[in-house]
CSV table of C-alpha atoms in Angstrom, one decimal:
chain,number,residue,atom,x,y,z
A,1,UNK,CA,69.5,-78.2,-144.0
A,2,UNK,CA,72.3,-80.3,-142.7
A,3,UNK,CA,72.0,-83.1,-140.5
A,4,UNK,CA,73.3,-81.5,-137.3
A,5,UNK,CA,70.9,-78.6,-137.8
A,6,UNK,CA,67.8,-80.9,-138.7
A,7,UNK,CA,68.5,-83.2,-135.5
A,8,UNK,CA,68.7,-79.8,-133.2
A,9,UNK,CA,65.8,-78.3,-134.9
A,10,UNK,CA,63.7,-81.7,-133.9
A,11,UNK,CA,64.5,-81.7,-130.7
A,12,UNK,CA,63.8,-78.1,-129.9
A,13,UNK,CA,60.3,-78.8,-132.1
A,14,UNK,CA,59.9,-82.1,-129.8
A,15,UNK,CA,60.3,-80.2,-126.4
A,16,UNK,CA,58.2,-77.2,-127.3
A,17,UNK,CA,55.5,-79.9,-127.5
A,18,UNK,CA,56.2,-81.2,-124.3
A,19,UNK,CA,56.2,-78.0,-123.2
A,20,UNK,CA,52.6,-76.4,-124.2
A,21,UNK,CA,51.0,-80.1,-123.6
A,22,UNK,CA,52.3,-79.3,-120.0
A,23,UNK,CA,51.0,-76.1,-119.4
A,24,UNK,CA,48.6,-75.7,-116.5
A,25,UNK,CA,45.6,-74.4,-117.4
A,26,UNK,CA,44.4,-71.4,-116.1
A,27,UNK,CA,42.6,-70.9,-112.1
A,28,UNK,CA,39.0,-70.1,-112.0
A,29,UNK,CA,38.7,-67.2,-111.4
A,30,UNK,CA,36.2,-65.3,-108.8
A,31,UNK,CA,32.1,-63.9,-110.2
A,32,UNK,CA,29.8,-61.2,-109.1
A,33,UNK,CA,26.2,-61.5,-109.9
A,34,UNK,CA,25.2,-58.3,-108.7
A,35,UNK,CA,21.5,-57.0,-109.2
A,36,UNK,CA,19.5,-53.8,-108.0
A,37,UNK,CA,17.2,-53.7,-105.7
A,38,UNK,CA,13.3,-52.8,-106.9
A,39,UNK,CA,12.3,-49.2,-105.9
A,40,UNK,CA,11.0,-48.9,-102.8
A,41,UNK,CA,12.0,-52.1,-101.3
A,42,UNK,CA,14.5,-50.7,-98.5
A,43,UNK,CA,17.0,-53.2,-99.7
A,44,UNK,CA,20.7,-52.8,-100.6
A,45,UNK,CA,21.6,-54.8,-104.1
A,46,UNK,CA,22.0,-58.0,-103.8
A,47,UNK,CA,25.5,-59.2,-104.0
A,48,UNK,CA,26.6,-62.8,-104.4
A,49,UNK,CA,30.4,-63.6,-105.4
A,50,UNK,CA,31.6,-67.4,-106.4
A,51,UNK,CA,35.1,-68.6,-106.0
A,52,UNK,CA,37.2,-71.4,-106.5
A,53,UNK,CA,37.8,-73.7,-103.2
A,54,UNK,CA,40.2,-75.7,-101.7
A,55,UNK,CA,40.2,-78.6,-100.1
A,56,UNK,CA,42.1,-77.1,-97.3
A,57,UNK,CA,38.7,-74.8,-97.6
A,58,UNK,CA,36.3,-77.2,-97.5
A,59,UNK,CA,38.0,-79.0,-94.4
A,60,UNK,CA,35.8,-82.5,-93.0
A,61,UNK,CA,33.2,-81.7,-95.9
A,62,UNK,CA,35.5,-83.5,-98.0
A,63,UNK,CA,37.7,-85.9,-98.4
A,64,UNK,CA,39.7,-88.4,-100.9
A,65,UNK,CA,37.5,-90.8,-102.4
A,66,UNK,CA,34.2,-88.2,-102.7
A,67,UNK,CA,32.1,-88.0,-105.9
A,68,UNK,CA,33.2,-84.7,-106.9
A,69,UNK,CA,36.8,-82.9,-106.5
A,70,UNK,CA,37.3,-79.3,-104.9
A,71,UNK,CA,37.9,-78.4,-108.3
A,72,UNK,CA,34.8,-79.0,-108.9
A,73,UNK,CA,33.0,-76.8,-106.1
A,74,UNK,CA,32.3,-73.4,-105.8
A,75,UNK,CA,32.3,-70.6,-102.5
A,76,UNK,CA,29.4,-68.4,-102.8
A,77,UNK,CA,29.3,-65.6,-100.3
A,78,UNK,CA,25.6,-63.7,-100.8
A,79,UNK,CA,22.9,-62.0,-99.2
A,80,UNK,CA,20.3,-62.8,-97.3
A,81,UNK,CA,17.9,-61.3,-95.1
A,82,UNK,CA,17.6,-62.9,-91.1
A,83,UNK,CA,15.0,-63.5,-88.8
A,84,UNK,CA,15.4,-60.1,-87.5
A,85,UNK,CA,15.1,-58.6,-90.6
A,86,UNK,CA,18.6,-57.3,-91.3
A,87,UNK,CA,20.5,-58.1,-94.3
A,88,UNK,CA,23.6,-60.5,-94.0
A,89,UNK,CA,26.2,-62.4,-95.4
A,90,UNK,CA,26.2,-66.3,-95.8
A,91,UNK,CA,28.0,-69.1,-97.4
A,92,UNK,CA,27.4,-71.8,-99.2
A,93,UNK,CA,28.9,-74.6,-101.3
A,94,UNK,CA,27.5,-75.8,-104.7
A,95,UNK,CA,28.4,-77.8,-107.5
A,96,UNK,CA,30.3,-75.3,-109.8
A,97,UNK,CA,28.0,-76.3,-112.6
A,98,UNK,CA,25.0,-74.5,-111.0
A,99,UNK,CA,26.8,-71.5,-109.1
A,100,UNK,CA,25.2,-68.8,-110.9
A,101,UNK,CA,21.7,-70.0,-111.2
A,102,UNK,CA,22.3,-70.9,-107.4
A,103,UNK,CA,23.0,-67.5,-106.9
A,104,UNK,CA,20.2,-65.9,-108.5
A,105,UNK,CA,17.5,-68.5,-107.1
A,106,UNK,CA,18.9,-66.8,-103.5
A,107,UNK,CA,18.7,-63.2,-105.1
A,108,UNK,CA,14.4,-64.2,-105.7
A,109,UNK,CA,14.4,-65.4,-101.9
A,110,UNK,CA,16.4,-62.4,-101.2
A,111,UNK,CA,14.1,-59.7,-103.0
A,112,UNK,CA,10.9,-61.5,-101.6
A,113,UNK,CA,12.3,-60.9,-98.0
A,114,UNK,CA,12.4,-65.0,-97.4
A,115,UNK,CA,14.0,-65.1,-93.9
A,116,UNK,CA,17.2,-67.5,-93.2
A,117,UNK,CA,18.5,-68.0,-90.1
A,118,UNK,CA,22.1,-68.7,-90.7
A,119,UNK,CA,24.2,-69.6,-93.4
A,120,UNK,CA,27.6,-71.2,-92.8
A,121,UNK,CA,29.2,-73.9,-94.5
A,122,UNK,CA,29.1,-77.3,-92.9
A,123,UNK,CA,32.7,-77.5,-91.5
A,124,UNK,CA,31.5,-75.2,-89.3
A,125,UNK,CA,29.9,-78.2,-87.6
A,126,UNK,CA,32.2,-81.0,-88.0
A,127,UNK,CA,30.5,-81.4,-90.9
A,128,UNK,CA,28.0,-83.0,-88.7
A,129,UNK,CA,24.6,-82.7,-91.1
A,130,UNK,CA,22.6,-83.7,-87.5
A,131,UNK,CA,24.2,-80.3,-86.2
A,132,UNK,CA,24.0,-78.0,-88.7
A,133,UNK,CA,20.0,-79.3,-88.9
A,134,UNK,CA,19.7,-78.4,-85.0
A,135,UNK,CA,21.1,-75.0,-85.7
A,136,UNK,CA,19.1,-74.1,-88.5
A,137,UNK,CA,21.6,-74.1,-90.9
A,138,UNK,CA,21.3,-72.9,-94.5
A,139,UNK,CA,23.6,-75.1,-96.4
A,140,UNK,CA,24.8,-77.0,-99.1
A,141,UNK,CA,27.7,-79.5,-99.9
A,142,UNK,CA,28.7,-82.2,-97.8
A,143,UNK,CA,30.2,-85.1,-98.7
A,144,UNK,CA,27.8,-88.0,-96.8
A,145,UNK,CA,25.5,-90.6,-97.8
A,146,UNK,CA,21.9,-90.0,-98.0
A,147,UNK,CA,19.8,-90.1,-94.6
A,148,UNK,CA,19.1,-93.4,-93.5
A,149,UNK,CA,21.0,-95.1,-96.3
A,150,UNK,CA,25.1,-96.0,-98.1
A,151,UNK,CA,24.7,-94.6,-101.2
A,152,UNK,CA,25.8,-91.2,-101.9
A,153,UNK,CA,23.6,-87.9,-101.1
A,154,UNK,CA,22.9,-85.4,-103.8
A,155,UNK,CA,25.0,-83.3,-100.6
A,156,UNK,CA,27.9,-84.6,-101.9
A,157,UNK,CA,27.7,-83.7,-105.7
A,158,UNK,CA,26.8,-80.1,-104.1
A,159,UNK,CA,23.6,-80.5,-106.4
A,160,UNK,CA,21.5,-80.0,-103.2
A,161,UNK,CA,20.4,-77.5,-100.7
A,162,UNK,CA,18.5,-77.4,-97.4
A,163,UNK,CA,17.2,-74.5,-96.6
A,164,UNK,CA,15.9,-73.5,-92.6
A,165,UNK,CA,15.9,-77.2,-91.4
A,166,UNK,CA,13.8,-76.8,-88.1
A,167,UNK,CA,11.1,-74.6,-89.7
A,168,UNK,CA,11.6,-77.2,-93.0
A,169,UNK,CA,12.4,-80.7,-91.0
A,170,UNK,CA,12.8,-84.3,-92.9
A,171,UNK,CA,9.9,-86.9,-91.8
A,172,UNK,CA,11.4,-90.2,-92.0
A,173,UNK,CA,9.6,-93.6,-93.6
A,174,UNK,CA,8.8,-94.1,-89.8
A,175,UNK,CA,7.8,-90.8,-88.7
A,176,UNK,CA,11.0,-89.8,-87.3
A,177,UNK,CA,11.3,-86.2,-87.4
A,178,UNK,CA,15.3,-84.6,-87.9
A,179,UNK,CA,16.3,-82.5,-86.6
A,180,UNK,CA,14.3,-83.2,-83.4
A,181,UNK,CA,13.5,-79.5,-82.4
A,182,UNK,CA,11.6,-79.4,-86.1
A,183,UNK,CA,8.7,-81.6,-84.7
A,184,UNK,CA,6.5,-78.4,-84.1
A,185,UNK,CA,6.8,-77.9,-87.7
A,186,UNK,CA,5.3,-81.0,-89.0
A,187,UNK,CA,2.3,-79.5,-89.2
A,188,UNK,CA,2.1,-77.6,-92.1
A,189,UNK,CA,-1.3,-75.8,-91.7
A,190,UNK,CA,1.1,-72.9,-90.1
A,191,UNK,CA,2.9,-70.1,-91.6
A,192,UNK,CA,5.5,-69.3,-89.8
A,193,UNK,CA,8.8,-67.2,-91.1
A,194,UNK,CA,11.2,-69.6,-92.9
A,195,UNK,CA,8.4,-72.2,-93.5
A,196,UNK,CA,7.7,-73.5,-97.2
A,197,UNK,CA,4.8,-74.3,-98.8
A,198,UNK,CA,3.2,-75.3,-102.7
A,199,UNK,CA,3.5,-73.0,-104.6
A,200,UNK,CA,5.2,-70.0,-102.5
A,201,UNK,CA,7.7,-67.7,-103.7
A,202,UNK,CA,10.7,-69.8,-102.2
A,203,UNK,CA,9.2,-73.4,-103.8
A,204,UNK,CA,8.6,-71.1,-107.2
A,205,UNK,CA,12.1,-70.1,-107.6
A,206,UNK,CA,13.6,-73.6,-107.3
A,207,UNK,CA,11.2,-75.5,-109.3
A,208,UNK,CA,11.0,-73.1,-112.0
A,209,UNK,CA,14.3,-73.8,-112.3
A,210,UNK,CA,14.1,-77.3,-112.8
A,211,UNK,CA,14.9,-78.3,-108.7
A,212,UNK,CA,13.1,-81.0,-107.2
A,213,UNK,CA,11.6,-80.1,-103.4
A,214,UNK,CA,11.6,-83.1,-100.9
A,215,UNK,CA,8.1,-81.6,-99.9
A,216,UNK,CA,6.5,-83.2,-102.4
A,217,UNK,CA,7.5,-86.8,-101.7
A,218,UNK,CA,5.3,-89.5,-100.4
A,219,UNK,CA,7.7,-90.8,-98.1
A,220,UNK,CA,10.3,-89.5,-96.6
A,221,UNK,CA,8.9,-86.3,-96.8
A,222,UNK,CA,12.1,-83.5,-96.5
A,223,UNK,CA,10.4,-80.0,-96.9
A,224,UNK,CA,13.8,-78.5,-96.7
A,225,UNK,CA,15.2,-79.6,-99.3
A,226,UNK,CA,15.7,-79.0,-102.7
A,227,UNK,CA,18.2,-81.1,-105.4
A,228,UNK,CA,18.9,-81.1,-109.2
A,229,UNK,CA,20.9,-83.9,-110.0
């Protein structure tokens, strides 16, 4: 080979490697777990789908400087059924590590007729978690420090979920009860829809799962929620 044709043939060599190493990898793309319904349950199948989300998406839930990137989140849209009965659509933002298993830990709460109130994600409320507790929110990721404290919440990993806050409130180290309008839950001799207790059906699918449940701290005591960090 000549020496003009060698030097062309390293350069075109050289910027092919710039080239692949430059390549962006390719977009998550969108999942369906999709599972039937048992016979004779009156239920449609149960349909969650996980996508990719944005920041533009995930609005005051996040900003610069939180643990986790957008890239590293997940929208599920699934089923669940309401107080009233009827089957509906929420949202909910997870760590993109457990999307899947979050979405078939709602599909056991879903088959066993658990009730939600709402689902929404938390930009919905400012991002405001004292809101979104207040209006029974379902929910999941949101970028804020633990209750009461600096350091990060598990919220903010989107390795945590609370599930019917008013029906499930947090008890504080000094018996402050959040969100206020939970305070007729605190007793937990009732069963009421949305409640959870040892051992149910709603505990059972978390925990089974390796999630830890806030109901079985000492102090504070947060029976809505569940985490696996």
């Amino acid at each position: 080979m000549r020496s003009r044709t060698r030097v062309f043939a390293l350069i075109t060599f050289a910027l092919s490697v710039v080239l692949v190493g430059t390549t962006p990898a390719p977009a998550a793309s969108a999942q369906t777990v999709e599972l039937a319904a048992p016979a004779g349950s009156g239920l449609p199948p149960y349909i969650a789908v996980i996508k990719p989300v944005t920041a533009k998406r995930l609005a005051s839930s996040w900003r610069e400087g939180c643990p986790v990137g957008p890239d590293q989140l997940r929208l599920i849209s699934l089923n669940f059924v309401g107080f009233d009965g009827a089957v509906r659509r929420g949202e909910l933002v997870v760590n993109a590590d457990l999307a899947v298993e979050v979405a078939r830990i709602f599909a056991d709460l879903y088959f066993d007729r658990f009730p939600i109130q709402r689902m929404e994600t938390v930009e919905k409320y400012d991002s405001d978690d004292d809101a979104s507790m207040a209006a029974n929110n379902t929910s999941a990721f949101n970028c804020r420090a633990i209750t009461g404290g600096t350091a990060w919440s598990n919220h903010s990993y989107g390795r945590a979920i609370d599930i019917n806050p008013v029906q499930n409130p947090y008890i504080s180290r000094s018996g402050t009860v959040y969100p206020p309008n939970g305070a007729p839950y605190v007793d937990r001799t009732q069963n009421v829809p949305g409640m959870i207790h040892a051992g149910d059906p709603t505990e059972q699918a978390f925990t089974t799962r390796g999630w830890a449940w806030g109901g079985f701290w000492d102090t504070p005591i947060d029976y809505q929620h569940f985490e696996k960090p």
